[in-house]
């Protein structure tokens, strides 16, 4: 039970950015709800956090009824409050668009966007009931400009970014804040072998530890900032894409930027 502590509900919590966020917030004295399809990863996380500091549960974010049930379990344990909803779960399946199985395309849309819609929609009552609550979502560096090789993944992350912007305005009337994070190359075991070693040692696509994203979630709760970039230099790409999309397109075609899914998670 939260016993008066602030609470955070995290999807994709069994590994990577979600796990690091759970560890950080527990260390800060928050009560953590950790959700994933990876049950063993959740059990390992619970062992590290302590059963009194967290609630774990398997959650398929694409199943709206399952998401609702998870929130229904979380609410009494958290004392009826939800200070941060962190929709972090996602998958990455890439390749040339014309060669991808359509089932893979739909799976990416279902997890990365429909899953986010499910979570936000079902969490609104709890977020409304909690002063200064934050609806936070993982977007991606691929939401700065459409990334070749991961076109649908990139499209879902653009959708998440656009949704966040719209809800940051709409939710003011409900007393809820909204923000997102756009991570670049995050150093987790999920990346393809050799990806970290092949990454540049500096610049916007250098490899970053997932704890850097966790720090941003913490900072976002104490800020009114809308978009967060990890590393911060990715904001330059976002601005360049808005100012001169054709120039960025030509740079992409020339292989100037890293084009792999940078924050992907396993099914």
PDB file of C-alpha atoms in Angstrom:
ATOM      1  CA  UNK A   1       0.000   0.000   0.000  1.00  0.00           C
ATOM      2  CA  UNK A   2       1.151   3.524  -0.780  1.00  0.00           C
ATOM      3  CA  UNK A   3       0.318   4.791   2.748  1.00  0.00           C
ATOM      4  CA  UNK A   4       0.194   8.410   1.630  1.00  0.00           C
ATOM      5  CA  UNK A   5       3.142   8.265  -0.751  1.00  0.00           C
ATOM      6  CA  UNK A   6       2.940   9.696  -4.256  1.00  0.00           C
ATOM      7  CA  UNK A   7       2.461   7.055  -6.924  1.00  0.00           C
ATOM      8  CA  UNK A   8       3.556   6.314 -10.479  1.00  0.00           C
ATOM      9  CA  UNK A   9       2.062   3.752 -12.884  1.00  0.00           C
ATOM     10  CA  UNK A  10       4.668   2.521 -15.409  1.00  0.00           C
ATOM     11  CA  UNK A  11       4.136   0.301 -18.437  1.00  0.00           C
ATOM     12  CA  UNK A  12       7.098  -1.479 -20.002  1.00  0.00           C
ATOM     13  CA  UNK A  13       8.564  -1.572 -16.491  1.00  0.00           C
ATOM     14  CA  UNK A  14      10.356  -4.930 -16.646  1.00  0.00           C
ATOM     15  CA  UNK A  15      13.431  -3.606 -18.466  1.00  0.00           C
ATOM     16  CA  UNK A  16      15.217  -0.607 -19.897  1.00  0.00           C
ATOM     17  CA  UNK A  17      13.802   2.865 -19.354  1.00  0.00           C
ATOM     18  CA  UNK A  18      10.717   1.675 -17.508  1.00  0.00           C
ATOM     19  CA  UNK A  19      12.744  -0.359 -15.039  1.00  0.00           C
ATOM     20  CA  UNK A  20      15.197   2.474 -14.395  1.00  0.00           C
ATOM     21  CA  UNK A  21      12.282   4.839 -13.810  1.00  0.00           C
ATOM     22  CA  UNK A  22      10.757   2.430 -11.301  1.00  0.00           C
ATOM     23  CA  UNK A  23      14.060   2.189  -9.441  1.00  0.00           C
ATOM     24  CA  UNK A  24      14.543   5.951  -9.339  1.00  0.00           C
ATOM     25  CA  UNK A  25      11.042   6.781  -8.123  1.00  0.00           C
ATOM     26  CA  UNK A  26      11.108   4.064  -5.476  1.00  0.00           C
ATOM     27  CA  UNK A  27      14.400   5.499  -4.273  1.00  0.00           C
ATOM     28  CA  UNK A  28      12.700   8.899  -4.070  1.00  0.00           C
ATOM     29  CA  UNK A  29      10.050   7.412  -1.780  1.00  0.00           C
ATOM     30  CA  UNK A  30       7.252   6.935  -4.304  1.00  0.00           C
ATOM     31  CA  UNK A  31       4.925   3.954  -4.571  1.00  0.00           C
ATOM     32  CA  UNK A  32       5.444   2.212  -7.926  1.00  0.00           C
ATOM     33  CA  UNK A  33       2.977   0.325 -10.093  1.00  0.00           C
ATOM     34  CA  UNK A  34       5.039  -1.766 -12.540  1.00  0.00           C
ATOM     35  CA  UNK A  35       3.396  -3.376 -15.586  1.00  0.00           C
ATOM     36  CA  UNK A  36       4.687  -5.408 -18.507  1.00  0.00           C
ATOM     37  CA  UNK A  37       4.120  -8.634 -20.437  1.00  0.00           C
ATOM     38  CA  UNK A  38       7.475  -9.855 -19.085  1.00  0.00           C
ATOM     39  CA  UNK A  39       6.387 -11.397 -15.784  1.00  0.00           C
ATOM     40  CA  UNK A  40       9.819 -12.647 -14.745  1.00  0.00           C
ATOM     41  CA  UNK A  41      11.273  -9.201 -15.289  1.00  0.00           C
ATOM     42  CA  UNK A  42       8.553  -7.757 -13.064  1.00  0.00           C
ATOM     43  CA  UNK A  43       9.275 -10.294 -10.324  1.00  0.00           C
ATOM     44  CA  UNK A  44      12.970  -9.435 -10.461  1.00  0.00           C
ATOM     45  CA  UNK A  45      12.076  -5.752 -10.176  1.00  0.00           C
ATOM     46  CA  UNK A  46       9.815  -6.422  -7.198  1.00  0.00           C
ATOM     47  CA  UNK A  47      12.632  -8.291  -5.467  1.00  0.00           C
ATOM     48  CA  UNK A  48      14.832  -5.236  -5.870  1.00  0.00           C
ATOM     49  CA  UNK A  49      12.245  -2.646  -4.867  1.00  0.00           C
ATOM     50  CA  UNK A  50      10.656  -4.590  -2.032  1.00  0.00           C
ATOM     51  CA  UNK A  51       7.061  -5.800  -2.080  1.00  0.00           C
ATOM     52  CA  UNK A  52       5.935  -2.962   0.213  1.00  0.00           C
ATOM     53  CA  UNK A  53       7.072  -0.367  -2.304  1.00  0.00           C
ATOM     54  CA  UNK A  54       5.443  -1.600  -5.480  1.00  0.00           C
ATOM     55  CA  UNK A  55       2.583  -3.410  -7.120  1.00  0.00           C
ATOM     56  CA  UNK A  56       3.372  -5.590 -10.136  1.00  0.00           C
ATOM     57  CA  UNK A  57       1.034  -7.139 -12.683  1.00  0.00           C
ATOM     58  CA  UNK A  58       1.145  -8.534 -16.188  1.00  0.00           C
ATOM     59  CA  UNK A  59      -0.501  -6.061 -18.560  1.00  0.00           C
ATOM     60  CA  UNK A  60      -1.210  -6.219 -22.269  1.00  0.00           C
ATOM     61  CA  UNK A  61      -1.577  -2.529 -23.116  1.00  0.00           C
ATOM     62  CA  UNK A  62      -3.424  -3.343 -26.351  1.00  0.00           C
ATOM     63  CA  UNK A  63      -6.295  -4.806 -24.304  1.00  0.00           C
ATOM     64  CA  UNK A  64      -8.351  -1.903 -22.995  1.00  0.00           C
ATOM     65  CA  UNK A  65     -10.252  -4.081 -20.529  1.00  0.00           C
ATOM     66  CA  UNK A  66      -6.972  -5.434 -19.153  1.00  0.00           C
ATOM     67  CA  UNK A  67      -5.640  -1.890 -18.780  1.00  0.00           C
ATOM     68  CA  UNK A  68      -8.811  -0.866 -16.941  1.00  0.00           C
ATOM     69  CA  UNK A  69      -8.506  -3.864 -14.628  1.00  0.00           C
ATOM     70  CA  UNK A  70      -4.865  -3.017 -13.864  1.00  0.00           C
ATOM     71  CA  UNK A  71      -5.824   0.538 -12.921  1.00  0.00           C
ATOM     72  CA  UNK A  72      -8.711  -0.762 -10.815  1.00  0.00           C
ATOM     73  CA  UNK A  73      -6.220  -2.903  -8.869  1.00  0.00           C
ATOM     74  CA  UNK A  74      -3.755  -0.046  -8.579  1.00  0.00           C
ATOM     75  CA  UNK A  75      -6.180   2.626  -7.350  1.00  0.00           C
ATOM     76  CA  UNK A  76      -6.908   1.229  -3.857  1.00  0.00           C
ATOM     77  CA  UNK A  77      -3.259   0.291  -3.324  1.00  0.00           C
ATOM     78  CA  UNK A  78      -2.241   3.848  -4.243  1.00  0.00           C
ATOM     79  CA  UNK A  79      -4.859   5.445  -2.020  1.00  0.00           C
ATOM     80  CA  UNK A  80      -6.984   6.547  -4.960  1.00  0.00           C
ATOM     81  CA  UNK A  81      -4.288   8.760  -6.470  1.00  0.00           C
ATOM     82  CA  UNK A  82      -2.137   8.663  -9.588  1.00  0.00           C
ATOM     83  CA  UNK A  83       0.562  11.314  -9.640  1.00  0.00           C
ATOM     84  CA  UNK A  84       2.199  10.082 -12.859  1.00  0.00           C
ATOM     85  CA  UNK A  85       0.884   7.825 -15.586  1.00  0.00           C
ATOM     86  CA  UNK A  86       3.951   6.770 -17.580  1.00  0.00           C
ATOM     87  CA  UNK A  87       2.952   5.062 -20.818  1.00  0.00           C
ATOM     88  CA  UNK A  88       6.322   3.639 -21.773  1.00  0.00           C
ATOM     89  CA  UNK A  89       5.584   0.213 -23.284  1.00  0.00           C
ATOM     90  CA  UNK A  90       6.399  -0.167 -26.958  1.00  0.00           C
ATOM     91  CA  UNK A  91       7.783  -2.513 -29.589  1.00  0.00           C
ATOM     92  CA  UNK A  92      10.000  -1.936 -32.609  1.00  0.00           C
ATOM     93  CA  UNK A  93       9.758  -3.930 -35.843  1.00  0.00           C
ATOM     94  CA  UNK A  94      11.565  -2.484 -38.789  1.00  0.00           C
ATOM     95  CA  UNK A  95      12.578  -3.058 -42.386  1.00  0.00           C
ATOM     96  CA  UNK A  96      11.511  -1.625 -45.749  1.00  0.00           C
ATOM     97  CA  UNK A  97       7.801  -0.820 -45.609  1.00  0.00           C
ATOM     98  CA  UNK A  98       6.976  -2.826 -48.739  1.00  0.00           C
ATOM     99  CA  UNK A  99       8.684  -5.916 -47.316  1.00  0.00           C
ATOM    100  CA  UNK A 100       7.191  -5.911 -43.809  1.00  0.00           C
ATOM    101  CA  UNK A 101       4.436  -8.410 -42.936  1.00  0.00           C
ATOM    102  CA  UNK A 102       1.271  -6.416 -42.443  1.00  0.00           C
ATOM    103  CA  UNK A 103       0.744  -8.216 -39.133  1.00  0.00           C
ATOM    104  CA  UNK A 104       3.978  -6.651 -37.858  1.00  0.00           C
ATOM    105  CA  UNK A 105       2.819  -3.216 -38.991  1.00  0.00           C
ATOM    106  CA  UNK A 106      -0.456  -3.591 -37.103  1.00  0.00           C
ATOM    107  CA  UNK A 107       1.318  -4.914 -33.999  1.00  0.00           C
ATOM    108  CA  UNK A 108       3.485  -1.794 -33.822  1.00  0.00           C
ATOM    109  CA  UNK A 109       0.416   0.441 -34.153  1.00  0.00           C
ATOM    110  CA  UNK A 110      -1.500  -1.532 -31.535  1.00  0.00           C
ATOM    111  CA  UNK A 111       1.219  -1.442 -28.882  1.00  0.00           C
ATOM    112  CA  UNK A 112       2.841   1.921 -29.544  1.00  0.00           C
ATOM    113  CA  UNK A 113      -0.264   4.027 -30.145  1.00  0.00           C
ATOM    114  CA  UNK A 114      -3.466   2.166 -29.297  1.00  0.00           C
ATOM    115  CA  UNK A 115      -1.831   1.038 -26.057  1.00  0.00           C
ATOM    116  CA  UNK A 116      -1.136   4.668 -25.185  1.00  0.00           C
ATOM    117  CA  UNK A 117      -4.712   5.675 -26.001  1.00  0.00           C
ATOM    118  CA  UNK A 118      -6.044   2.869 -23.818  1.00  0.00           C
ATOM    119  CA  UNK A 119      -3.898   3.903 -20.887  1.00  0.00           C
ATOM    120  CA  UNK A 120      -4.616   7.607 -21.001  1.00  0.00           C
ATOM    121  CA  UNK A 121      -8.346   7.190 -21.538  1.00  0.00           C
ATOM    122  CA  UNK A 122      -8.772   4.722 -18.699  1.00  0.00           C
ATOM    123  CA  UNK A 123      -6.550   6.677 -16.298  1.00  0.00           C
ATOM    124  CA  UNK A 124      -8.349  10.023 -16.640  1.00  0.00           C
ATOM    125  CA  UNK A 125     -10.535   9.591 -13.520  1.00  0.00           C
ATOM    126  CA  UNK A 126      -7.502   8.837 -11.323  1.00  0.00           C
ATOM    127  CA  UNK A 127      -5.451  11.643 -12.878  1.00  0.00           C
ATOM    128  CA  UNK A 128      -8.312  14.106 -12.339  1.00  0.00           C
ATOM    129  CA  UNK A 129      -8.570  13.066  -8.704  1.00  0.00           C
ATOM    130  CA  UNK A 130      -4.864  13.777  -8.094  1.00  0.00           C
ATOM    131  CA  UNK A 131      -3.626  17.385  -7.820  1.00  0.00           C
ATOM    132  CA  UNK A 132      -0.734  18.261 -10.144  1.00  0.00           C
ATOM    133  CA  UNK A 133      -0.909  14.873 -11.909  1.00  0.00           C
ATOM    134  CA  UNK A 134       1.192  14.227 -15.013  1.00  0.00           C
ATOM    135  CA  UNK A 135       0.346  12.148 -18.084  1.00  0.00           C
ATOM    136  CA  UNK A 136       3.796  11.236 -19.433  1.00  0.00           C
ATOM    137  CA  UNK A 137       4.575   9.144 -22.516  1.00  0.00           C
ATOM    138  CA  UNK A 138       7.632   7.793 -24.301  1.00  0.00           C
ATOM    139  CA  UNK A 139       7.834   9.138 -27.830  1.00  0.00           C
ATOM    140  CA  UNK A 140      11.131   8.831 -29.731  1.00  0.00           C
ATOM    141  CA  UNK A 141      13.859  10.618 -31.629  1.00  0.00           C
ATOM    142  CA  UNK A 142      12.099   9.120 -34.671  1.00  0.00           C
ATOM    143  CA  UNK A 143       9.265  11.579 -33.960  1.00  0.00           C
ATOM    144  CA  UNK A 144      11.498  14.466 -35.019  1.00  0.00           C
ATOM    145  CA  UNK A 145      11.455  13.350 -38.662  1.00  0.00           C
ATOM    146  CA  UNK A 146      10.056  10.185 -40.274  1.00  0.00           C
ATOM    147  CA  UNK A 147      12.832   7.594 -40.080  1.00  0.00           C
ATOM    148  CA  UNK A 148      13.436   5.282 -43.065  1.00  0.00           C
ATOM    149  CA  UNK A 149      13.553   1.607 -42.169  1.00  0.00           C
ATOM    150  CA  UNK A 150      11.180   2.085 -39.256  1.00  0.00           C
ATOM    151  CA  UNK A 151       8.451   4.086 -40.981  1.00  0.00           C
ATOM    152  CA  UNK A 152       5.477   2.739 -39.010  1.00  0.00           C
ATOM    153  CA  UNK A 153       7.334   2.817 -35.690  1.00  0.00           C
ATOM    154  CA  UNK A 154       8.251   6.418 -36.460  1.00  0.00           C
ATOM    155  CA  UNK A 155       4.655   7.220 -37.394  1.00  0.00           C
ATOM    156  CA  UNK A 156       3.348   5.891 -34.065  1.00  0.00           C
ATOM    157  CA  UNK A 157       5.867   8.023 -32.201  1.00  0.00           C
ATOM    158  CA  UNK A 158       4.824  11.092 -34.194  1.00  0.00           C
ATOM    159  CA  UNK A 159       1.248  10.266 -33.183  1.00  0.00           C
ATOM    160  CA  UNK A 160       2.241  10.050 -29.528  1.00  0.00           C
ATOM    161  CA  UNK A 161       3.984  13.417 -29.763  1.00  0.00           C
ATOM    162  CA  UNK A 162       0.994  15.056 -31.438  1.00  0.00           C
ATOM    163  CA  UNK A 163      -1.416  13.529 -28.938  1.00  0.00           C
ATOM    164  CA  UNK A 164       0.703  14.822 -26.073  1.00  0.00           C
ATOM    165  CA  UNK A 165       0.687  18.337 -27.497  1.00  0.00           C
ATOM    166  CA  UNK A 166      -3.098  18.358 -27.926  1.00  0.00           C
ATOM    167  CA  UNK A 167      -3.796  16.870 -24.503  1.00  0.00           C
ATOM    168  CA  UNK A 168      -1.408  19.319 -22.833  1.00  0.00           C
ATOM    169  CA  UNK A 169      -3.949  21.975 -23.830  1.00  0.00           C
ATOM    170  CA  UNK A 170      -7.180  19.996 -23.354  1.00  0.00           C
ATOM    171  CA  UNK A 171      -6.219  18.538 -19.991  1.00  0.00           C
ATOM    172  CA  UNK A 172      -5.655  21.949 -18.410  1.00  0.00           C
ATOM    173  CA  UNK A 173      -9.393  22.109 -17.817  1.00  0.00           C
ATOM    174  CA  UNK A 174      -9.110  18.814 -15.922  1.00  0.00           C
ATOM    175  CA  UNK A 175      -6.107  19.829 -13.822  1.00  0.00           C
ATOM    176  CA  UNK A 176      -3.838  17.298 -15.586  1.00  0.00           C
ATOM    177  CA  UNK A 177      -0.466  18.036 -17.187  1.00  0.00           C
ATOM    178  CA  UNK A 178       0.910  16.209 -20.246  1.00  0.00           C
ATOM    179  CA  UNK A 179       4.470  15.793 -21.511  1.00  0.00           C
ATOM    180  CA  UNK A 180       6.668  13.302 -23.365  1.00  0.00           C
ATOM    181  CA  UNK A 181      10.258  12.183 -23.807  1.00  0.00           C
ATOM    182  CA  UNK A 182      12.017  11.712 -27.143  1.00  0.00           C
ATOM    183  CA  UNK A 183      14.950   9.347 -26.497  1.00  0.00           C
ATOM    184  CA  UNK A 184      17.775   8.740 -28.912  1.00  0.00           C
ATOM    185  CA  UNK A 185      20.063   5.703 -28.804  1.00  0.00           C
ATOM    186  CA  UNK A 186      19.465   4.111 -25.411  1.00  0.00           C
ATOM    187  CA  UNK A 187      21.975   1.491 -24.255  1.00  0.00           C
ATOM    188  CA  UNK A 188      19.902  -1.566 -23.330  1.00  0.00           C
ATOM    189  CA  UNK A 189      20.269  -5.291 -24.112  1.00  0.00           C
ATOM    190  CA  UNK A 190      17.336  -4.948 -26.493  1.00  0.00           C
ATOM    191  CA  UNK A 191      19.426  -3.144 -29.100  1.00  0.00           C
ATOM    192  CA  UNK A 192      20.838  -5.271 -31.931  1.00  0.00           C
ATOM    193  CA  UNK A 193      24.308  -6.710 -31.248  1.00  0.00           C
ATOM    194  CA  UNK A 194      26.977  -4.165 -32.009  1.00  0.00           C
ATOM    195  CA  UNK A 195      24.619  -1.171 -32.113  1.00  0.00           C
ATOM    196  CA  UNK A 196      26.147   0.535 -29.099  1.00  0.00           C
ATOM    197  CA  UNK A 197      29.703  -0.156 -30.262  1.00  0.00           C
ATOM    198  CA  UNK A 198      28.894   1.238 -33.710  1.00  0.00           C
ATOM    199  CA  UNK A 199      27.276   4.379 -32.336  1.00  0.00           C
ATOM    200  CA  UNK A 200      29.161   7.677 -32.488  1.00  0.00           C
ATOM    201  CA  UNK A 201      30.989   8.624 -29.288  1.00  0.00           C
ATOM    202  CA  UNK A 202      29.497  12.101 -29.278  1.00  0.00           C
ATOM    203  CA  UNK A 203      26.588  13.971 -30.814  1.00  0.00           C
ATOM    204  CA  UNK A 204      22.848  13.447 -30.696  1.00  0.00           C
ATOM    205  CA  UNK A 205      23.016   9.706 -31.477  1.00  0.00           C
ATOM    206  CA  UNK A 206      25.639   8.695 -28.956  1.00  0.00           C
ATOM    207  CA  UNK A 207      24.626   5.806 -26.711  1.00  0.00           C
ATOM    208  CA  UNK A 208      22.893   6.833 -23.485  1.00  0.00           C
ATOM    209  CA  UNK A 209      22.116   4.826 -20.362  1.00  0.00           C
ATOM    210  CA  UNK A 210      18.375   4.275 -19.705  1.00  0.00           C
ATOM    211  CA  UNK A 211      18.771   5.948 -16.313  1.00  0.00           C
ATOM    212  CA  UNK A 212      19.083   9.243 -18.224  1.00  0.00           C
ATOM    213  CA  UNK A 213      15.476   8.836 -19.343  1.00  0.00           C
ATOM    214  CA  UNK A 214      14.403   8.028 -15.776  1.00  0.00           C
ATOM    215  CA  UNK A 215      15.958  11.303 -14.618  1.00  0.00           C
ATOM    216  CA  UNK A 216      13.923  13.146 -17.236  1.00  0.00           C
ATOM    217  CA  UNK A 217      10.666  11.622 -15.956  1.00  0.00           C
ATOM    218  CA  UNK A 218      11.543  12.901 -12.490  1.00  0.00           C
ATOM    219  CA  UNK A 219      12.388  16.355 -13.832  1.00  0.00           C
ATOM    220  CA  UNK A 220       9.211  16.463 -15.907  1.00  0.00           C
ATOM    221  CA  UNK A 221       7.043  16.004 -12.819  1.00  0.00           C
ATOM    222  CA  UNK A 222       8.634  19.123 -11.342  1.00  0.00           C
ATOM    223  CA  UNK A 223       8.384  21.179 -14.523  1.00  0.00           C
ATOM    224  CA  UNK A 224       5.856  22.502 -17.015  1.00  0.00           C
ATOM    225  CA  UNK A 225       8.035  21.611 -20.025  1.00  0.00           C
ATOM    226  CA  UNK A 226       6.269  19.776 -22.863  1.00  0.00           C
ATOM    227  CA  UNK A 227       8.962  17.851 -24.795  1.00  0.00           C
ATOM    228  CA  UNK A 228      12.075  16.310 -23.263  1.00  0.00           C
ATOM    229  CA  UNK A 229      15.019  15.106 -25.355  1.00  0.00           C
ATOM    230  CA  UNK A 230      17.640  12.513 -24.379  1.00  0.00           C
ATOM    231  CA  UNK A 231      20.205  13.741 -25.189  1.00  0.00           C
ATOM    232  CA  UNK A 232      19.194  17.387 -25.358  1.00  0.00           C
ATOM    233  CA  UNK A 233      20.859  17.852 -28.767  1.00  0.00           C
ATOM    234  CA  UNK A 234      17.953  15.987 -30.376  1.00  0.00           C
ATOM    235  CA  UNK A 235      15.965  19.185 -30.001  1.00  0.00           C
ATOM    236  CA  UNK A 236      18.172  20.584 -32.780  1.00  0.00           C
ATOM    237  CA  UNK A 237      16.945  17.887 -35.170  1.00  0.00           C
ATOM    238  CA  UNK A 238      13.359  18.652 -34.206  1.00  0.00           C
ATOM    239  CA  UNK A 239      13.834  22.327 -34.959  1.00  0.00           C
ATOM    240  CA  UNK A 240      15.636  21.610 -38.228  1.00  0.00           C
ATOM    241  CA  UNK A 241      12.855  19.276 -39.353  1.00  0.00           C
ATOM    242  CA  UNK A 242      10.256  21.962 -38.770  1.00  0.00           C
ATOM    243  CA  UNK A 243      12.273  24.707 -40.434  1.00  0.00           C
ATOM    244  CA  UNK A 244      13.611  22.829 -43.470  1.00  0.00           C
ATOM    245  CA  UNK A 245      12.074  19.352 -43.896  1.00  0.00           C
ATOM    246  CA  UNK A 246      13.410  18.972 -47.431  1.00  0.00           C
ATOM    247  CA  UNK A 247      16.979  19.529 -46.281  1.00  0.00           C
ATOM    248  CA  UNK A 248      16.567  16.963 -43.510  1.00  0.00           C
ATOM    249  CA  UNK A 249      15.036  14.556 -46.032  1.00  0.00           C
ATOM    250  CA  UNK A 250      18.137  14.811 -48.207  1.00  0.00           C
ATOM    251  CA  UNK A 251      20.401  14.292 -45.213  1.00  0.00           C
ATOM    252  CA  UNK A 252      18.380  11.207 -44.267  1.00  0.00           C
ATOM    253  CA  UNK A 253      18.671   9.862 -47.801  1.00  0.00           C
ATOM    254  CA  UNK A 254      22.426  10.317 -47.553  1.00  0.00           C
ATOM    255  CA  UNK A 255      22.606   8.348 -44.321  1.00  0.00           C
ATOM    256  CA  UNK A 256      23.486  11.343 -42.180  1.00  0.00           C
ATOM    257  CA  UNK A 257      21.455  10.192 -39.185  1.00  0.00           C
ATOM    258  CA  UNK A 258      21.087   6.974 -37.220  1.00  0.00           C
ATOM    259  CA  UNK A 259      17.947   5.309 -38.550  1.00  0.00           C
ATOM    260  CA  UNK A 260      17.355   2.349 -36.224  1.00  0.00           C
ATOM    261  CA  UNK A 261      14.613   2.189 -33.566  1.00  0.00           C
ATOM    262  CA  UNK A 262      16.322   3.787 -30.601  1.00  0.00           C
ATOM    263  CA  UNK A 263      13.971   3.051 -27.736  1.00  0.00           C
ATOM    264  CA  UNK A 264      12.352  -0.195 -28.767  1.00  0.00           C
ATOM    265  CA  UNK A 265      11.275  -2.900 -26.369  1.00  0.00           C
ATOM    266  CA  UNK A 266      10.541  -6.608 -26.782  1.00  0.00           C
ATOM    267  CA  UNK A 267       7.061  -7.951 -27.382  1.00  0.00           C
TER     268      UNK A 267
END
